[in-house]
């Protein structure tokens, strides 16, 4: 009969070494180069929407066709921009982040064997 303590423990990983590696620093730098500007742009876009909704009632209630007004279109564009950012991030991650992350993972696994 075996207990949990009988199982061999996995080899220890030197996380400080992995964190200090050039690859990890490059990964973090590439992530920040995408996330910070895109987040700032999106938050600015959202703030514009909120400010227009609060202070530009006449503009936001301008009818475009039928019961569709500028405010509704801007609100729907918030969703569109969210999906667009998600798609851009996935493409960026696949090209720029995932290869480095895979190399880091491979290096860590090789060291722990």
CSV table of C-alpha atoms in Angstrom, one decimal:
chain,number,residue,atom,x,y,z
A,1,UNK,CA,0.0,0.0,0.0
A,2,UNK,CA,1.4,3.3,-1.1
A,3,UNK,CA,0.9,6.7,0.5
A,4,UNK,CA,1.5,10.2,-0.9
A,5,UNK,CA,4.8,10.5,0.9
A,6,UNK,CA,6.1,7.5,-0.9
A,7,UNK,CA,5.8,9.2,-4.3
A,8,UNK,CA,9.0,10.8,-5.5
A,9,UNK,CA,8.9,14.6,-5.3
A,10,UNK,CA,9.4,16.5,-8.5
A,11,UNK,CA,12.8,18.1,-9.0
A,12,UNK,CA,13.1,21.6,-7.7
A,13,UNK,CA,13.1,24.4,-10.2
A,14,UNK,CA,15.3,27.5,-9.8
A,15,UNK,CA,12.6,30.1,-10.4
A,16,UNK,CA,14.9,33.0,-9.6
A,17,UNK,CA,17.2,31.8,-12.4
A,18,UNK,CA,14.4,31.5,-14.8
A,19,UNK,CA,13.0,34.9,-13.8
A,20,UNK,CA,16.4,36.5,-14.3
A,21,UNK,CA,17.0,34.9,-17.7
A,22,UNK,CA,17.3,37.0,-20.9
A,23,UNK,CA,14.5,35.1,-22.5
A,24,UNK,CA,12.1,35.9,-19.6
A,25,UNK,CA,13.1,39.6,-19.6
A,26,UNK,CA,12.4,39.7,-23.4
A,27,UNK,CA,9.1,38.0,-22.9
A,28,UNK,CA,8.0,40.4,-20.3
A,29,UNK,CA,9.2,43.4,-22.4
A,30,UNK,CA,7.3,42.2,-25.4
A,31,UNK,CA,4.2,41.6,-23.4
A,32,UNK,CA,4.4,45.1,-21.9
A,33,UNK,CA,5.0,46.7,-25.3
A,34,UNK,CA,1.6,45.4,-26.4
A,35,UNK,CA,-0.5,45.5,-23.2
A,36,UNK,CA,0.3,49.0,-21.9
A,37,UNK,CA,-0.4,51.0,-25.1
A,38,UNK,CA,-3.4,49.0,-26.1
A,39,UNK,CA,-4.8,49.2,-22.6
A,40,UNK,CA,-4.3,53.0,-22.5
A,41,UNK,CA,-5.9,53.4,-26.0
A,42,UNK,CA,-8.9,51.3,-25.0
A,43,UNK,CA,-9.3,53.1,-21.7
A,44,UNK,CA,-9.1,56.5,-23.5
A,45,UNK,CA,-11.7,55.3,-26.0
A,46,UNK,CA,-14.0,54.1,-23.2
A,47,UNK,CA,-13.5,57.4,-21.3
A,48,UNK,CA,-14.4,59.3,-24.4
A,49,UNK,CA,-17.6,57.3,-24.7
A,50,UNK,CA,-18.5,57.9,-21.0
A,51,UNK,CA,-17.7,61.6,-21.2
A,52,UNK,CA,-19.7,62.1,-24.4
A,53,UNK,CA,-22.6,60.2,-22.9
A,54,UNK,CA,-22.6,62.4,-19.8
A,55,UNK,CA,-21.8,65.8,-21.3
A,56,UNK,CA,-22.8,65.7,-25.0
A,57,UNK,CA,-26.4,64.6,-24.8
A,58,UNK,CA,-27.3,66.3,-28.0
A,59,UNK,CA,-24.6,64.7,-30.0
A,60,UNK,CA,-25.1,61.2,-28.6
A,61,UNK,CA,-28.9,61.4,-29.2
A,62,UNK,CA,-28.4,62.4,-32.8
A,63,UNK,CA,-30.5,59.9,-34.9
A,64,UNK,CA,-28.6,58.2,-37.6
A,65,UNK,CA,-31.5,56.1,-39.0
A,66,UNK,CA,-34.7,54.8,-37.4
A,67,UNK,CA,-34.2,54.5,-33.7
A,68,UNK,CA,-30.4,54.1,-34.0
A,69,UNK,CA,-28.5,57.1,-32.6
A,70,UNK,CA,-24.8,58.0,-32.2
A,71,UNK,CA,-24.8,56.8,-28.5
A,72,UNK,CA,-26.0,53.4,-29.5
A,73,UNK,CA,-23.4,53.0,-32.2
A,74,UNK,CA,-20.6,54.2,-29.9
A,75,UNK,CA,-21.8,51.7,-27.3
A,76,UNK,CA,-21.8,48.8,-29.8
A,77,UNK,CA,-18.4,49.9,-31.0
A,78,UNK,CA,-17.1,49.3,-27.4
A,79,UNK,CA,-17.9,45.6,-28.0
A,80,UNK,CA,-16.4,45.6,-31.4
A,81,UNK,CA,-13.2,47.2,-30.1
A,82,UNK,CA,-13.0,44.6,-27.3
A,83,UNK,CA,-13.2,41.7,-29.8
A,84,UNK,CA,-10.7,43.5,-32.1
A,85,UNK,CA,-8.2,43.9,-29.2
A,86,UNK,CA,-8.7,40.2,-28.3
A,87,UNK,CA,-8.0,39.1,-31.9
A,88,UNK,CA,-4.9,41.3,-32.1
A,89,UNK,CA,-3.6,40.0,-28.8
A,90,UNK,CA,-4.0,36.4,-29.8
A,91,UNK,CA,-2.2,37.0,-33.1
A,92,UNK,CA,0.6,39.0,-31.3
A,93,UNK,CA,0.9,36.3,-28.6
A,94,UNK,CA,1.1,33.5,-31.2
A,95,UNK,CA,3.9,35.3,-33.1
A,96,UNK,CA,5.9,37.2,-30.5
A,97,UNK,CA,5.2,35.7,-27.0
A,98,UNK,CA,4.5,32.0,-27.4
A,99,UNK,CA,7.8,31.0,-29.1
A,100,UNK,CA,9.8,32.6,-26.2
A,101,UNK,CA,7.5,31.1,-23.6
A,102,UNK,CA,7.9,27.7,-25.1
A,103,UNK,CA,11.7,28.1,-25.1
A,104,UNK,CA,11.6,29.1,-21.4
A,105,UNK,CA,9.4,26.1,-20.6
A,106,UNK,CA,11.6,23.7,-22.5
A,107,UNK,CA,14.7,25.1,-20.8
A,108,UNK,CA,13.1,24.7,-17.3
A,109,UNK,CA,11.9,21.1,-18.1
A,110,UNK,CA,15.4,20.2,-19.4
A,111,UNK,CA,17.0,21.5,-16.2
A,112,UNK,CA,14.7,19.7,-13.9
A,113,UNK,CA,15.3,16.2,-15.4
